[in-house]
mmCIF file of C-alpha atoms in Angstrom:
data_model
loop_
_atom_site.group_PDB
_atom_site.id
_atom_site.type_symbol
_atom_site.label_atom_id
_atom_site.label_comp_id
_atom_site.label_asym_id
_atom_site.label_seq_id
_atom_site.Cartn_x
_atom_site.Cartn_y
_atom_site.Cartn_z
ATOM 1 C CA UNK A 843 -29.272 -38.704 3.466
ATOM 2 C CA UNK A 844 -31.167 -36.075 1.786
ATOM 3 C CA UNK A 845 -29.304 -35.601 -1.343
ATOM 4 C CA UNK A 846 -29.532 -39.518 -2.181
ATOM 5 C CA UNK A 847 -33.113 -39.449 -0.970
ATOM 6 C CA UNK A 848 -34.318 -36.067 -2.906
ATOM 7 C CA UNK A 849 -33.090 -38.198 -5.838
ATOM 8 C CA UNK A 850 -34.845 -40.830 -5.239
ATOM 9 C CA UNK A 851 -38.498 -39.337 -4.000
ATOM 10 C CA UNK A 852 -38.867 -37.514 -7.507
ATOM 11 C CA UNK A 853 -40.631 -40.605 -8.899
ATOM 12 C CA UNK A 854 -43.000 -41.402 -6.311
ATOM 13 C CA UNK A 855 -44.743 -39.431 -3.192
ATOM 14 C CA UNK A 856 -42.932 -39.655 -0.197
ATOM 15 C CA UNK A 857 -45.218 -40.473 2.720
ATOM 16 C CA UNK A 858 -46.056 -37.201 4.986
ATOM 17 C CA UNK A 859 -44.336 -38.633 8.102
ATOM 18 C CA UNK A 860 -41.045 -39.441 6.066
ATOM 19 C CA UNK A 861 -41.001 -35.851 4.754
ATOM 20 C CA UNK A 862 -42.010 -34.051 8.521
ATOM 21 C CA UNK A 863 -39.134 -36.285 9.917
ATOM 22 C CA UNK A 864 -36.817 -34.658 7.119
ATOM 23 C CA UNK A 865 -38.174 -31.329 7.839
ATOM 24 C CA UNK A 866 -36.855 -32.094 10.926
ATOM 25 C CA UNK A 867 -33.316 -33.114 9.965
ATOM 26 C CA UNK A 868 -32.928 -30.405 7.686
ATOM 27 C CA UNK A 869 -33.742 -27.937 10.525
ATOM 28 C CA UNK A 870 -31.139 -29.903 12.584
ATOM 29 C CA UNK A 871 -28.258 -29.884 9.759
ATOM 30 C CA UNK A 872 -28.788 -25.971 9.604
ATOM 31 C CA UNK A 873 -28.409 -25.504 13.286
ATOM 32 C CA UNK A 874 -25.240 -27.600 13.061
ATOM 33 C CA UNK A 875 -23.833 -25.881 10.150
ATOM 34 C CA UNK A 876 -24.168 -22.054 12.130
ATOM 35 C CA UNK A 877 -22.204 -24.058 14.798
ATOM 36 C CA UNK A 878 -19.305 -25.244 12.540
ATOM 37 C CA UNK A 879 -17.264 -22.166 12.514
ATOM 38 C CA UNK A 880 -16.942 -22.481 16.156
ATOM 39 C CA UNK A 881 -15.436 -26.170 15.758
ATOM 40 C CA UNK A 882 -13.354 -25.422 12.835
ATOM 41 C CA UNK A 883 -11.230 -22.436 14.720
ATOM 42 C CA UNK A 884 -10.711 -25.301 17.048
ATOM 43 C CA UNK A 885 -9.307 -27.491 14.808
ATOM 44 C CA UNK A 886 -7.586 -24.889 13.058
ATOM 45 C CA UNK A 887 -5.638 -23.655 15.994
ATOM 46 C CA UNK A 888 -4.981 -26.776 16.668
ATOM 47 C CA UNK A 889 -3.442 -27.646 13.046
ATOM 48 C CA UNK A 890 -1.605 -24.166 13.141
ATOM 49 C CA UNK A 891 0.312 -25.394 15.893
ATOM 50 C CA UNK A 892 1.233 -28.375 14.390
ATOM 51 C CA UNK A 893 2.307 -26.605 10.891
ATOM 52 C CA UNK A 894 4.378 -24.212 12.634
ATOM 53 C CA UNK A 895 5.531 -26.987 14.993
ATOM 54 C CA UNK A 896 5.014 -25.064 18.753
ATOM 55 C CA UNK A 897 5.598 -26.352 21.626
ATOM 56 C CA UNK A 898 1.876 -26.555 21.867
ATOM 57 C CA UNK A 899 1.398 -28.502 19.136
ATOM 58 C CA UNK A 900 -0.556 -31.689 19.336
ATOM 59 C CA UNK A 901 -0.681 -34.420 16.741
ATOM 60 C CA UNK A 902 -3.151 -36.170 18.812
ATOM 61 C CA UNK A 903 -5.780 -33.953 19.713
ATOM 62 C CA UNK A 904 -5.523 -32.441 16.166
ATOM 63 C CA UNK A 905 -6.105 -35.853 14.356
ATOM 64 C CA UNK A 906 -9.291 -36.347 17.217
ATOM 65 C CA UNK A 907 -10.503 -33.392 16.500
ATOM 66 C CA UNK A 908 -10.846 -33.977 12.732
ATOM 67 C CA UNK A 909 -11.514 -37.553 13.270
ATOM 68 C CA UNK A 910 -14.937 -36.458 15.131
ATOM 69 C CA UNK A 911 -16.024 -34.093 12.619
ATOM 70 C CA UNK A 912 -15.913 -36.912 9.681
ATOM 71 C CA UNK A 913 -18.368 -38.726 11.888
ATOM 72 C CA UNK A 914 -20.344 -35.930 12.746
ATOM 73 C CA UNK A 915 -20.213 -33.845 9.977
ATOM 74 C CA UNK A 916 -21.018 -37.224 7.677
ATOM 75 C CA UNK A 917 -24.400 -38.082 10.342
ATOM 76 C CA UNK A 918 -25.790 -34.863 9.652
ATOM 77 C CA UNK A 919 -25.406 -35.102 5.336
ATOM 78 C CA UNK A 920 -22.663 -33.540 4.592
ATOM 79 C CA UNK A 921 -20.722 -35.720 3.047
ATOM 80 C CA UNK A 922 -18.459 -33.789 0.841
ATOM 81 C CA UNK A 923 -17.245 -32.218 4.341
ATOM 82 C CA UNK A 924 -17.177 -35.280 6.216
ATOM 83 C CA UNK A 925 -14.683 -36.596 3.392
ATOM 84 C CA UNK A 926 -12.719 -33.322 3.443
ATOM 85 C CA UNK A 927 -12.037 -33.969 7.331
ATOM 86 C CA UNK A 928 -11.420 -37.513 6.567
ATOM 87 C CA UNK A 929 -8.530 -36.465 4.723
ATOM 88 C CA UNK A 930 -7.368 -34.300 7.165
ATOM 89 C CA UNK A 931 -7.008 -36.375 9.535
ATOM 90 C CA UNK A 932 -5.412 -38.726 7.787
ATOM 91 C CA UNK A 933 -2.893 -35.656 6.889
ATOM 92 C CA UNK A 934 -2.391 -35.069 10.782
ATOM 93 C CA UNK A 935 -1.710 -39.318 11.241
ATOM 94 C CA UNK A 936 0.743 -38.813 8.409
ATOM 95 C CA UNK A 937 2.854 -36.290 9.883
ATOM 96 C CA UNK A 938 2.469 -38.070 12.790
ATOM 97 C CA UNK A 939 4.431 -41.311 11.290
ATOM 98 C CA UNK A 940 6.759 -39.487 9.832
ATOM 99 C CA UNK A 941 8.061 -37.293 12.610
ATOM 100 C CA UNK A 942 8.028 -41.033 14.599
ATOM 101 C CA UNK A 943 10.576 -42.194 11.574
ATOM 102 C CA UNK A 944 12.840 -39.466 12.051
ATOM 103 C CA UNK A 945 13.007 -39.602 15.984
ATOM 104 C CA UNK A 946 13.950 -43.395 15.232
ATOM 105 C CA UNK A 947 16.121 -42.856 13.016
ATOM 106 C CA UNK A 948 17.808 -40.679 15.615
ATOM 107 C CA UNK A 949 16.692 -37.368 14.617
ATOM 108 C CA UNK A 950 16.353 -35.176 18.146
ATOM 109 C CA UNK A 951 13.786 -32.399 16.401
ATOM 110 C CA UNK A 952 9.850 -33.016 16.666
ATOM 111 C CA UNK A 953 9.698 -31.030 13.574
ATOM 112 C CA UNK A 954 9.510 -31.887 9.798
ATOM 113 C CA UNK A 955 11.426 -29.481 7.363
ATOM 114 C CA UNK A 956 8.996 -26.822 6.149
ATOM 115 C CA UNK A 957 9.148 -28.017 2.364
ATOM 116 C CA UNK A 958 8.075 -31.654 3.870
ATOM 117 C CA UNK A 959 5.212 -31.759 1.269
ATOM 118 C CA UNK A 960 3.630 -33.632 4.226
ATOM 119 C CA UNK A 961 3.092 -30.224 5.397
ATOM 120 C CA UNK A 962 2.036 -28.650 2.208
ATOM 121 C CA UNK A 963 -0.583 -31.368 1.814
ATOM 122 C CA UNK A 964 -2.144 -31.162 5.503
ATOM 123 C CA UNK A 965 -2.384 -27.290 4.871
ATOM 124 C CA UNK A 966 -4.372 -27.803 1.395
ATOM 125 C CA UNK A 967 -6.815 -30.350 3.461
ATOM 126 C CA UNK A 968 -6.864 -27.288 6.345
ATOM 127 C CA UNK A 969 -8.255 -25.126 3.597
ATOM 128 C CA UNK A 970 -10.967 -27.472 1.708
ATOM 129 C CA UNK A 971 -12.428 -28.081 5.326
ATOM 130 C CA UNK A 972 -12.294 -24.495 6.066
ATOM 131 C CA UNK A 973 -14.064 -23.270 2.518
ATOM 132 C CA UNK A 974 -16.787 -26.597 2.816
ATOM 133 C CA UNK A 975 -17.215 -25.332 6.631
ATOM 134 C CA UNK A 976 -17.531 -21.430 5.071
ATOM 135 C CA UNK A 977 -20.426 -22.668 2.342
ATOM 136 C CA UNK A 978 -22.091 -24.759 5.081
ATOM 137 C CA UNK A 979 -22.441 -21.970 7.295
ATOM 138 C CA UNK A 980 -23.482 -19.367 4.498
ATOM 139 C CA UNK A 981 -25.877 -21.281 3.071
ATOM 140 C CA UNK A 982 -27.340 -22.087 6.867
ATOM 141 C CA UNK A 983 -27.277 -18.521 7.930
ATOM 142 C CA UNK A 984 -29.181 -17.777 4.614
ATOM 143 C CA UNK A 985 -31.944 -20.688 4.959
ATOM 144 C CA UNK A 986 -32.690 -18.968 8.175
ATOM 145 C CA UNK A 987 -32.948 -15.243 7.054
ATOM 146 C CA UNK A 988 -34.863 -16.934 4.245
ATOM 147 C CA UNK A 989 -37.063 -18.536 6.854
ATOM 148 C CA UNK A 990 -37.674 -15.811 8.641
ATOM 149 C CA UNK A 991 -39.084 -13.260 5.426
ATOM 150 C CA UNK A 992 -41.134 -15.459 4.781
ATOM 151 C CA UNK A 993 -42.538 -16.239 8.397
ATOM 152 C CA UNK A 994 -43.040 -12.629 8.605
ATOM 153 C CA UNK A 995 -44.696 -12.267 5.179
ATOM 154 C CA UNK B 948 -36.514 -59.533 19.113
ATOM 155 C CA UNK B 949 -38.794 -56.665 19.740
ATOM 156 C CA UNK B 950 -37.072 -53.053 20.422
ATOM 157 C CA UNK B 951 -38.917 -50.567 22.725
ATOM 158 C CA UNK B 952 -35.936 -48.746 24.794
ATOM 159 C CA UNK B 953 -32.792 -47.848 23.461
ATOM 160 C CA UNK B 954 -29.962 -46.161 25.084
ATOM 161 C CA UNK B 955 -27.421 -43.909 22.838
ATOM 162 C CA UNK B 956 -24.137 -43.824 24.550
ATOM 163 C CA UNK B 957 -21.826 -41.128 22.958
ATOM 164 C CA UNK B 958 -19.642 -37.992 23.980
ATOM 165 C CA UNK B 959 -20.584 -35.732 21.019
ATOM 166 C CA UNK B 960 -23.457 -33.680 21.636
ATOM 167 C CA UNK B 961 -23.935 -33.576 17.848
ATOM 168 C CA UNK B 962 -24.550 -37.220 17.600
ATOM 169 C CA UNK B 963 -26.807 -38.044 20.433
ATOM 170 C CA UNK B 964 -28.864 -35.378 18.827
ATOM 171 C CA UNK B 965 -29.014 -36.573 15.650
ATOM 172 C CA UNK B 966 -29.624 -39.857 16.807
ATOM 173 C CA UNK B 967 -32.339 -39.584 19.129
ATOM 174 C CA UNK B 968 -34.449 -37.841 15.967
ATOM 175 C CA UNK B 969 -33.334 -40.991 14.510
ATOM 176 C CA UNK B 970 -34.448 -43.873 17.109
ATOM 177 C CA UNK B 971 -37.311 -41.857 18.133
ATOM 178 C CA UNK B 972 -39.111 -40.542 14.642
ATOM 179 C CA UNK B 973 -37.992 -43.224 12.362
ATOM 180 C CA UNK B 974 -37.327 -46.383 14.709
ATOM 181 C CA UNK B 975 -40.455 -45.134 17.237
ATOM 182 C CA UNK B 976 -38.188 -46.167 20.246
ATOM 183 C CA UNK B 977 -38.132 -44.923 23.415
ATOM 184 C CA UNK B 978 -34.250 -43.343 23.733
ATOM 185 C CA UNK B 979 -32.507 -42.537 26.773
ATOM 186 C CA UNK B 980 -28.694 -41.097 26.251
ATOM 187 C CA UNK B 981 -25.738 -41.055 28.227
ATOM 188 C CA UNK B 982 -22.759 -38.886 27.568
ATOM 189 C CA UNK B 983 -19.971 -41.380 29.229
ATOM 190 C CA UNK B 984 -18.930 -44.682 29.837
ATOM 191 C CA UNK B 985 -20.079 -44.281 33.682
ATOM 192 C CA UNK B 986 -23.285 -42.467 32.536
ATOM 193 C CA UNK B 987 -24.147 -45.606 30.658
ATOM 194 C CA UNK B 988 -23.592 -47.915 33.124
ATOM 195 C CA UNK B 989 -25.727 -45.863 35.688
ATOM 196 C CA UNK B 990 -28.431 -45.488 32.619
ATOM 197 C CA UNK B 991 -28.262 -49.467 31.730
ATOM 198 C CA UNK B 992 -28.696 -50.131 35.061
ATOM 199 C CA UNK B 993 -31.545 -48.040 35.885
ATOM 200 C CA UNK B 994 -33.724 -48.409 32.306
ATOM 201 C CA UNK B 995 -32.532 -52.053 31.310
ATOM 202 C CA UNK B 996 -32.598 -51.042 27.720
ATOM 203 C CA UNK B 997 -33.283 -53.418 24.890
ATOM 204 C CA UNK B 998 -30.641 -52.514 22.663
ATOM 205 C CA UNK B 999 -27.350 -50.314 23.727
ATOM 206 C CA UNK B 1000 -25.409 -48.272 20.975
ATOM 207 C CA UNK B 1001 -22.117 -47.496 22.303
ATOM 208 C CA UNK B 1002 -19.263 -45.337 20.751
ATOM 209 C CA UNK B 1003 -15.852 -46.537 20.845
ATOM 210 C CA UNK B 1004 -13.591 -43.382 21.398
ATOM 211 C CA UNK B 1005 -14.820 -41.321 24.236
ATOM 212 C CA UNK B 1006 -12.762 -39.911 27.150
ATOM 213 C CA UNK B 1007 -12.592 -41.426 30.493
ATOM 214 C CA UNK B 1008 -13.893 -44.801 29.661
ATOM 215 C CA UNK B 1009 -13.796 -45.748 26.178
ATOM 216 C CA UNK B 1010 -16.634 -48.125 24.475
ATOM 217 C CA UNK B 1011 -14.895 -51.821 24.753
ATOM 218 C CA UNK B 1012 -14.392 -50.776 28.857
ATOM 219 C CA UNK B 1013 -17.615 -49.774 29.210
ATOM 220 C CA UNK B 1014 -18.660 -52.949 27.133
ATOM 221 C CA UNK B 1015 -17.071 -55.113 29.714
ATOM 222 C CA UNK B 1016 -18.430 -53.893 32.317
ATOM 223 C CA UNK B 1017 -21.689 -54.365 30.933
ATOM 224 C CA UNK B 1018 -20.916 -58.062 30.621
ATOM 225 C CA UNK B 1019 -19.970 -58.557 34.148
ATOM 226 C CA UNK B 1020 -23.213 -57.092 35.455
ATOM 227 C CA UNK B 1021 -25.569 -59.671 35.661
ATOM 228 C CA UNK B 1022 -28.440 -57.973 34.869
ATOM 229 C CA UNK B 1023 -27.126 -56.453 31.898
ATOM 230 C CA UNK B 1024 -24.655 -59.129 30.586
ATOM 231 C CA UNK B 1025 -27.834 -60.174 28.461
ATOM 232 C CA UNK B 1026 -28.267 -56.515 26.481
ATOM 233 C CA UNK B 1027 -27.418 -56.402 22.881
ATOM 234 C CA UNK B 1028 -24.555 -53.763 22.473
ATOM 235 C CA UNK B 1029 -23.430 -52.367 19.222
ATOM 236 C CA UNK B 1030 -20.676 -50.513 18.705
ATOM 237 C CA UNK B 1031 -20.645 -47.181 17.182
ATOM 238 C CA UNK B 1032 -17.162 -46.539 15.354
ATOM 239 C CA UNK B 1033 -15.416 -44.252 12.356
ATOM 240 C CA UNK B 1034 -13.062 -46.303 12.229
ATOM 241 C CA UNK B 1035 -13.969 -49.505 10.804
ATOM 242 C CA UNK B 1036 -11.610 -52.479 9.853
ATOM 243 C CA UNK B 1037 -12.258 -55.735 9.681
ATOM 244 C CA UNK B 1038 -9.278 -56.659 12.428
ATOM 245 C CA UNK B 1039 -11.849 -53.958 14.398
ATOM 246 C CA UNK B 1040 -15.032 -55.593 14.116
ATOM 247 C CA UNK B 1041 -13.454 -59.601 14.891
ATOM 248 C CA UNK B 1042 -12.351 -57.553 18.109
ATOM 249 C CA UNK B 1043 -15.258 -55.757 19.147
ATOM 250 C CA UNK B 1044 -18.113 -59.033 18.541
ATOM 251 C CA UNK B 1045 -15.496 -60.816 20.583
ATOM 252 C CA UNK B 1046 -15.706 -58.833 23.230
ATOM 253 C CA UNK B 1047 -19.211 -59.312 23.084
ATOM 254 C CA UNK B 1048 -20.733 -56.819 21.132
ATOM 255 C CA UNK B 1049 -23.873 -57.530 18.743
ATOM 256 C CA UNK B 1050 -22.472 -55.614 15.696
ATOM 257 C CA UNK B 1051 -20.820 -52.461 14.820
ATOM 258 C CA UNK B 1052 -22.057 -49.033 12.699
ATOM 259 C CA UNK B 1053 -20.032 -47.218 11.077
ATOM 260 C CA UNK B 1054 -19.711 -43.147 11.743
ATOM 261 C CA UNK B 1055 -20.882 -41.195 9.466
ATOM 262 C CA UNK B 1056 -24.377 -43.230 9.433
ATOM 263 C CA UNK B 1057 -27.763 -42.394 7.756
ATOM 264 C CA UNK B 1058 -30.504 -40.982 10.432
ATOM 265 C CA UNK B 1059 -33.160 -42.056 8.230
ATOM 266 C CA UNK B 1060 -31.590 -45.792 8.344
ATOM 267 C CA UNK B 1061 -30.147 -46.090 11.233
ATOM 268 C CA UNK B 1062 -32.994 -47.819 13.262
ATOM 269 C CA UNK B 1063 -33.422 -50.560 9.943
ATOM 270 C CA UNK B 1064 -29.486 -51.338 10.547
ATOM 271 C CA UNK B 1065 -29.918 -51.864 14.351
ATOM 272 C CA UNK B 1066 -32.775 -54.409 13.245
ATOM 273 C CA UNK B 1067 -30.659 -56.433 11.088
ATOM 274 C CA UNK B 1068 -27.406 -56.525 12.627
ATOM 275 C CA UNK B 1069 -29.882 -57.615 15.801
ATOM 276 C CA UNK B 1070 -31.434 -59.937 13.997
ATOM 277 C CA UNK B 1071 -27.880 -61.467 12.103
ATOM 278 C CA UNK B 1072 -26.661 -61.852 15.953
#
């Protein structure tokens, strides 16, 4: 969205309406990213059960969760993040199969072994969403204190 | 055909947002939204929309059931419906157009695009 189109609006003038209706979307994507946090303890709970295999845990909801953020977080430009949840949830779906493979091949635990590098791996993609979520927020929080100096110069 | 109503059918909050800037300052549409399966159908029937978008996972009654039951009303069997999907495979799409649907946009999509992809997977119908 904006990146690609920042890029490609150095050349020429964009027209006034194109650039009010990205004023708009940027305003929107800032909003969103001050609301992220809020989604990503969700998911993070939600992984934490899963890593340290509770009873509460829940492959499924875990692997939605992430699943809507790469749509959503994608929509609203950031891609980077929107990948990073990708992954994630493709993390959760792994551990998913694999604790399948092990019930069927008799196994009576729901859990993997903690050095399952299945594990390892869905815990790095816990942390890139967490430190992309982080920046997103930060820089939000500081395009509206930036905002507001200036509306009050 | 020409688009003036458009009704955004999706759970997330997030993305009806984002979309109605969308359909409204770039496509100029009129946009109603629905949260729900059920919402939409009460929506459809009310506005008659030109164009539905309609996400595929979403509690309660999921994008394909609310598709079908879009097809066996009468006076909406007619409506162009394109699915709204992450998760998009070509085994995915063959299912979806033959349930009926017009096309199918993949999540994440481009706001400032979006309305231009509604056109031509409308149009490529």
């Amino acid at each position: 969205m904006s990146e690609s189109q920042d890029k490609g609006g150095s050349a020429r003038q964009k027209p006034k309406v194109d650039r009010d209706i990205e004023a708009v979307v940027k305003s929107m994507q800032d909003e969103f990213a001050g609301g992220l946090p809020e989604r990503m303890s969700e998911i993070e709970s939600a992984v934490e059960s899963v890593l340290a295999c509770s009873s509460a845990a829940n492959l499924h909801q875990a692997s939605m969760l992430a699943h809507k953020l790469y749509g959503t977080t994608g929509s609203y430009g950031f891609d980077e993040m929107s990948l990073a949840f990708r992954d994630l949830e493709q993390a959760i779906i792994a551990i998913n199969i694999a604790i399948e493979e092990t019930r069927l091949a008799g196994a009576t635990s729901k859990c993997l072994p903690k050095e399952d590098p299945l594990l390892a791996s869905l815990t790095s993609s816990l942390t890139t969403c967490k430190t992309l979520v982080d920046q997103a927020y930060e820089n939000a929080v500081g395009q509206r204190s930036d905002n507001k100096s200036s509306s009050n110069q | 055909m020409e688009i003036q109503k458009v009704l955004m059918v999706d759970d997330d909050q997030d993305i009806r947002r984002i979309c109605q800037v969308s359909l409204t300052h770039v496509g100029k549409w009129k946009v109603f939204l629905a949260s729900s399966g059920f919402e939409a159908l009460e929506t459809a029937s009310r506005e008659k929309p030109d164009v539905i978008l309609l996400d595929v996972m979403m509690p309660g009654m999921d994008g394909p059931t609310t598709l079908a039951k879009l097809r066996e009303d009468p006076s909406l069997a007619d409506v162009p419906v394109i699915l709204m999907t992450a998760k998009v495979q070509r085994h995915e799409v063959e299912k979806y157009t033959s349930l009926g649907a017009a096309g199918v946009i993949s999540k994440p999509f481009d706001p400032m695009t979006l309305p231009s992809e509604i056109k031509r997977l409308l149009a490529s119908a």
